[in-house]
Short mmCIF file of C-alpha atoms in Angstrom, two decimals:
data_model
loop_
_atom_site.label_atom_id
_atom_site.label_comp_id
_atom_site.label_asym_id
_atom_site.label_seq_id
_atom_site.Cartn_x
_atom_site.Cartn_y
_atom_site.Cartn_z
CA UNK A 215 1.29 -13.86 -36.96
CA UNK A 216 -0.01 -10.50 -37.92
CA UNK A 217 0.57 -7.82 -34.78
CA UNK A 218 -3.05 -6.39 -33.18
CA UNK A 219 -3.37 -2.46 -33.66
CA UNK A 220 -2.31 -0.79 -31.10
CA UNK A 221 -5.77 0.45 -29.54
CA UNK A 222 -6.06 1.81 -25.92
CA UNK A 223 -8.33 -1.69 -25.05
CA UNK A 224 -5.39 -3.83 -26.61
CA UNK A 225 -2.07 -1.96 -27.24
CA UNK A 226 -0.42 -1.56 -23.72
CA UNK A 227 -1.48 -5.56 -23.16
CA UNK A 228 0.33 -6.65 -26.50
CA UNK A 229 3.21 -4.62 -26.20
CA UNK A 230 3.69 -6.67 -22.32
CA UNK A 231 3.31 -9.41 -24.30
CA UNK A 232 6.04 -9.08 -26.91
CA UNK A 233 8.24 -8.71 -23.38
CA UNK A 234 7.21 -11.86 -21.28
CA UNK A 235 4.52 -9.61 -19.01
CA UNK A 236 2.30 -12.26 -19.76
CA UNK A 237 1.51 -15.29 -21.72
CA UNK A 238 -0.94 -16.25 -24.24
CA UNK A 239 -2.41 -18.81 -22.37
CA UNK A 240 -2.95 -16.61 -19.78
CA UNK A 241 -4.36 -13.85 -21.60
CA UNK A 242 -6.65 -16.22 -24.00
CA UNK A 243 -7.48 -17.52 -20.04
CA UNK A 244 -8.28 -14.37 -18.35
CA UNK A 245 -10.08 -12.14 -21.22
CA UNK A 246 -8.32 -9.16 -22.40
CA UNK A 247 -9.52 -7.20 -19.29
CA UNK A 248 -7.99 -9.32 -16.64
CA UNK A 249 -5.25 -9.68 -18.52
CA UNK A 250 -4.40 -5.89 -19.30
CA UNK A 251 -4.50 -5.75 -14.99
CA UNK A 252 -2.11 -8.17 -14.75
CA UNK A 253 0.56 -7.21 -17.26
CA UNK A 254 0.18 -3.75 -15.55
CA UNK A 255 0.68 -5.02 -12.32
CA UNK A 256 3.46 -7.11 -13.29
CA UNK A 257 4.59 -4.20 -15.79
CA UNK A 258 4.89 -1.49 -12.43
CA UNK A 259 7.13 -4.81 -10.39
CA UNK A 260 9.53 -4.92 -13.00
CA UNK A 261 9.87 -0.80 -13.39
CA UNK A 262 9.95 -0.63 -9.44
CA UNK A 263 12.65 -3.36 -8.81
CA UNK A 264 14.78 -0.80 -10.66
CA UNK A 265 14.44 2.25 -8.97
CA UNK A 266 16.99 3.09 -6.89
CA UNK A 267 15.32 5.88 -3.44
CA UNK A 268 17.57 5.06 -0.94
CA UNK A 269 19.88 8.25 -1.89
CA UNK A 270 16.12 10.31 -1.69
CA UNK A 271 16.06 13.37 1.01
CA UNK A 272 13.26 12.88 3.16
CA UNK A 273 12.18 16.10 2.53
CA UNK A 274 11.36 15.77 -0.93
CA UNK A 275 10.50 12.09 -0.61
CA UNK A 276 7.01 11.45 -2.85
CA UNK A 277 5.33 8.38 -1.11
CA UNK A 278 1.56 7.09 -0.20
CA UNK A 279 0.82 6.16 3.20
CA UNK A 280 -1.98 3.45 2.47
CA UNK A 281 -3.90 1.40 5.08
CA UNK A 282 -5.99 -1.84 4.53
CA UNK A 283 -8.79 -3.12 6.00
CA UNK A 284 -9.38 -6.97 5.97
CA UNK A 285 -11.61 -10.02 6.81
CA UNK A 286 -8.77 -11.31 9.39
CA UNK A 287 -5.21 -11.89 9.62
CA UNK A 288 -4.01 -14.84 8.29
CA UNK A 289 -3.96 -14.29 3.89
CA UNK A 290 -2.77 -17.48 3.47
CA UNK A 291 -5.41 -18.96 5.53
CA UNK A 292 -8.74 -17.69 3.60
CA UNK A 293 -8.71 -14.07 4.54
CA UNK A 294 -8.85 -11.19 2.34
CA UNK A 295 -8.39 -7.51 1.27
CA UNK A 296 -12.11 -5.50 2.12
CA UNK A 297 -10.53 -2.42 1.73
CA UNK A 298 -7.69 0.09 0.40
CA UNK A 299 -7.10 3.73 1.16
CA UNK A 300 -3.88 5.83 0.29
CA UNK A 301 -3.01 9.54 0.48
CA UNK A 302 0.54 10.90 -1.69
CA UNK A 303 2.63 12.74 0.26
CA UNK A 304 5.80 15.07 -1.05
CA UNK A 305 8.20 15.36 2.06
CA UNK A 306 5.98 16.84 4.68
CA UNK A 307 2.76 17.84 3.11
CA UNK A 308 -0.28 15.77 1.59
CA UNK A 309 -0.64 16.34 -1.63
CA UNK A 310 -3.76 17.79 -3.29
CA UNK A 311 -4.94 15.23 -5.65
CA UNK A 312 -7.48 13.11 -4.92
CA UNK A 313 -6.88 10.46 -2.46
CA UNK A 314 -7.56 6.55 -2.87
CA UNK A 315 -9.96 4.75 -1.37
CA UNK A 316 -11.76 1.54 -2.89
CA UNK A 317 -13.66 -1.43 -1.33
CA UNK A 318 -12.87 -5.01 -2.92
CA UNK A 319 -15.27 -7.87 -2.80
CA UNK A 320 -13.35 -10.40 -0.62
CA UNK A 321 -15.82 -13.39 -2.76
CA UNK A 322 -16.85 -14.73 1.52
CA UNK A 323 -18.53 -13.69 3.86
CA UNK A 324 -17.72 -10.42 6.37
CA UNK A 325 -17.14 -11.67 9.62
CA UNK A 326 -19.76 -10.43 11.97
CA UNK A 327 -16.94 -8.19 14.79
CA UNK A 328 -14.54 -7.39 11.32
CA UNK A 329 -18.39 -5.28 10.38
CA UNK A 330 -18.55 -4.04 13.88
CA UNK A 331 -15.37 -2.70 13.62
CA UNK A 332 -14.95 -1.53 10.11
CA UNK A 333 -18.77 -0.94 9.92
CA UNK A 334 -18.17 -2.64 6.22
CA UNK A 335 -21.16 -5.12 5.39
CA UNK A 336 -21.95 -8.20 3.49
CA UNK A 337 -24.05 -6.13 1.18
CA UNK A 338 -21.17 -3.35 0.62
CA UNK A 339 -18.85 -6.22 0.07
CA UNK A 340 -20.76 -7.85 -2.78
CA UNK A 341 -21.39 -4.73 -4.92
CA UNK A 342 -17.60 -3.71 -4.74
CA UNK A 343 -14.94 -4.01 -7.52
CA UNK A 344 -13.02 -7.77 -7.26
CA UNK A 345 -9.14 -7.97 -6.13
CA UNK A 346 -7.73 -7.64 -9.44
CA UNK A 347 -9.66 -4.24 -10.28
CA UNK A 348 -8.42 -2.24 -6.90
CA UNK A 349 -4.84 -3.76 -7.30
CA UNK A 350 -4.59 -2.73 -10.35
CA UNK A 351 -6.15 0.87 -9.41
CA UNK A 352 -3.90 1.30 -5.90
CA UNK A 353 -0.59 -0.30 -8.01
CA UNK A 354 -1.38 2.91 -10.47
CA UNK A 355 -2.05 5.18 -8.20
CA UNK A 356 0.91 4.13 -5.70
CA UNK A 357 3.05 4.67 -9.06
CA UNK A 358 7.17 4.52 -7.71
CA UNK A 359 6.33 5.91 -4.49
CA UNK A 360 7.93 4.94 -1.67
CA UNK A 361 4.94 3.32 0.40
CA UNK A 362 4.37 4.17 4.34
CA UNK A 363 2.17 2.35 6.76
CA UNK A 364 1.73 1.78 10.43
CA UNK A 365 2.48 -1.90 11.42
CA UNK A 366 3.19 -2.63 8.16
CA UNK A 367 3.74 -6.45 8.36
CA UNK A 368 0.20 -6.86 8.21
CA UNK A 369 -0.07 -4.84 5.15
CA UNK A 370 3.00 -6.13 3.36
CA UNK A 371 1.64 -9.51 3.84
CA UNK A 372 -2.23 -9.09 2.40
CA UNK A 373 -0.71 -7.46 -0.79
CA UNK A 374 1.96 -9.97 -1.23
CA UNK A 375 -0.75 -12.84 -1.26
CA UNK A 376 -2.77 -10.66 -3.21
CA UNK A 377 -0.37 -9.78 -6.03
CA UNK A 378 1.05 -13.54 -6.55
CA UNK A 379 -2.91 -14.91 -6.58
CA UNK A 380 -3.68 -12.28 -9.10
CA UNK A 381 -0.47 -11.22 -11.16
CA UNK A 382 2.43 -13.69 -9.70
CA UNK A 383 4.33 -10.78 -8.28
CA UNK A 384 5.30 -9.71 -5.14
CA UNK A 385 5.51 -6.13 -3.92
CA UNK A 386 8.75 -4.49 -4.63
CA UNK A 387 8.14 -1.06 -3.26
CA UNK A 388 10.15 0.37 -0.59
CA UNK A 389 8.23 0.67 2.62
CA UNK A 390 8.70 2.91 5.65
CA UNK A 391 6.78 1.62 8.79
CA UNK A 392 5.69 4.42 11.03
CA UNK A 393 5.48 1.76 13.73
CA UNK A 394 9.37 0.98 13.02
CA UNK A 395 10.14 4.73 13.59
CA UNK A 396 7.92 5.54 17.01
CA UNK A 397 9.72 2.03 18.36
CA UNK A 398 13.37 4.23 17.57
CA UNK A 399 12.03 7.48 18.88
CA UNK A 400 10.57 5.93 21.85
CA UNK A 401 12.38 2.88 22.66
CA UNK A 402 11.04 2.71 26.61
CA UNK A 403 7.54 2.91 25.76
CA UNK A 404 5.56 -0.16 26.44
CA UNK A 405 2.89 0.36 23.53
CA UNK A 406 3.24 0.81 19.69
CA UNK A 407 -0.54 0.47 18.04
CA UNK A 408 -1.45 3.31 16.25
CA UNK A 409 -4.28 4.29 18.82
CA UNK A 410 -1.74 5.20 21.61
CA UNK A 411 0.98 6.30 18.95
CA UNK A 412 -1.68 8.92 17.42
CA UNK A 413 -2.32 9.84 21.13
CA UNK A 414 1.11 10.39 22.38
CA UNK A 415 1.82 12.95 19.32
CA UNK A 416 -0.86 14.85 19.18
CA UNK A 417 -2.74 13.39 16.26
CA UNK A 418 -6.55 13.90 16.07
CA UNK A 419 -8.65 10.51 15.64
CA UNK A 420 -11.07 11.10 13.23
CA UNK A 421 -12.47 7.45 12.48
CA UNK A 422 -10.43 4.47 13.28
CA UNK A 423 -10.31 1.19 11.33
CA UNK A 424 -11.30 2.52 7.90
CA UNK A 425 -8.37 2.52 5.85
CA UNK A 426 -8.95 6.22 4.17
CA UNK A 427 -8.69 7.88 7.86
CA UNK A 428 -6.50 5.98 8.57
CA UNK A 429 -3.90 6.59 5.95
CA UNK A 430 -4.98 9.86 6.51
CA UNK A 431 -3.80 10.38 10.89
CA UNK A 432 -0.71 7.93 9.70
CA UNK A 433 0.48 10.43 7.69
CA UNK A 434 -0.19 13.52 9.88
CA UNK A 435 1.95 10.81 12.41
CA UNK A 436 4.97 10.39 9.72
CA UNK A 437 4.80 14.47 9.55
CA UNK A 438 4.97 14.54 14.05
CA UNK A 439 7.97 12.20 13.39
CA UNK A 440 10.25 13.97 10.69
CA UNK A 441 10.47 16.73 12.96
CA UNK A 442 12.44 14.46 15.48
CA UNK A 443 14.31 12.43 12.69
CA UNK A 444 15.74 15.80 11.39
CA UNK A 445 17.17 16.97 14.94
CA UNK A 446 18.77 13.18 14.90
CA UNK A 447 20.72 14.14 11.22
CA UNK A 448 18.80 12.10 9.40
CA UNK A 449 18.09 13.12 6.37
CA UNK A 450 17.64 10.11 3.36
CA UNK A 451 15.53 7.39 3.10
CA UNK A 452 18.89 4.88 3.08
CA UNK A 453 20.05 6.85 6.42
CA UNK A 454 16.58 6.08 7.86
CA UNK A 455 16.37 2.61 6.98
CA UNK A 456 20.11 2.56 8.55
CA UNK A 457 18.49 3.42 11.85
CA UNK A 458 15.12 1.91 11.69
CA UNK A 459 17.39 -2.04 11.18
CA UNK A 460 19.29 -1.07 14.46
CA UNK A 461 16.31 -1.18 16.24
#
């Protein structure tokens, strides 16, 4: 069979092809758009699975502290992704570039107190990009970052459903949850969300529940807490995650 040429639309598809990123059947099934998301997608898993940041000084670390905002919390029960918002981070300062922040067409309907709370509507919903689209957009803007969220179960667990429905993937970045860290630095205190976390520290609430500001304070948070980690000797990501398991 005579190779395509390799044109932006086609090229980085064909060449996933050629290494098992995806099948024929699947691209002939998706359309070549679809199909260029997911061999991307699937493209970043394999490169991430071999990065080794564990030797990484914290001060230096590149990550994205990311937030989601979603219908409910049960992914594997009919719930979805309504939201994604990410800052990059190098050690302890935001970086300049533009941050992320998309909204993604869950394909149901916006529980009535998930609008009141998020203030995102039916109407917002349906105009927005579909899963695969903002996957594919926060997977390339995430690049090999190391990934940082508060109570980041919830998170790990919307994206995991979310990358094997679209791409058959899981998530292979490293994550550090900020939640993980305030429960080592404070192991007497009797509440963790981020409301009374941002509150003890010092961190100004600008809007709660949408994921951009969010990412934004969690960060800010991460910054309050290096401060600490560094006057314990920690100073890698492996030597934190050594810490954060003993807890």
């Amino acid at each position: 069979m005579k190779e395509p040429k390799d044109t932006n639309s086609m090229g980085r598809m064909w060449n996933l092809y050629k290494m098992g990123g995806i099948t024929p059947a699947i691209a002939s099934m998706l359309g070549s758009s679809n199909a260029q998301q997911m061999a991307f997608i699937r493209s970043m898993s394999r490169d991430q699975r071999k990065e080794s940041s564990l030797e990484m000084q914290l001060t230096e670390m590149e990550a994205v502290v990311f937030d989601l905002e979603t219908t409910g919390f049960y992914p594997y029960n009919g719930d979805e992704i309504l939201s994604i918002g990410g800052v990059k981070i190098v050690g302890e300062n935001l970086e300049v570039t533009e941050p992320f922040y998309q909204l993604v067409n869950p394909k149901r309907k916006v529980p009535k107190h998930i609008t009141e709370l998020t203030g995102i509507t039916n109407e917002m919903a349906e105009n927005a990009p579909d899963l695969m689209q903002v996957l594919h957009d926060f997977m390339d803007f995430a690049g090999k970052r190391v990934l940082i969220a508060h109570g980041s179960g919830h998170d790990k667990q919307f994206l995991n459903s979310a990358l094997w429905r679209t791409s058959k993937v899981n998530l292979t970045h490293r994550i550090v949850d900020t939640m993980m860290i305030a429960k080592w630095l404070e192991p007497k205190a009797i509440q963790y969300g981020l409301d009374e976390v941002l509150d003890r520290y010092g961190v100004e609430v600008t809007e709660r529940h949408h994921a951009l500001h969010d990412s934004v304070m969690t960060a800010k948070l991460y910054f309050k807490f290096l401060k600490f980690i560094r006057d314990r000797q920690v100073t890698t990501l492996g030597e934190l995650y050594a810490y954060l398991s003993r807890h």
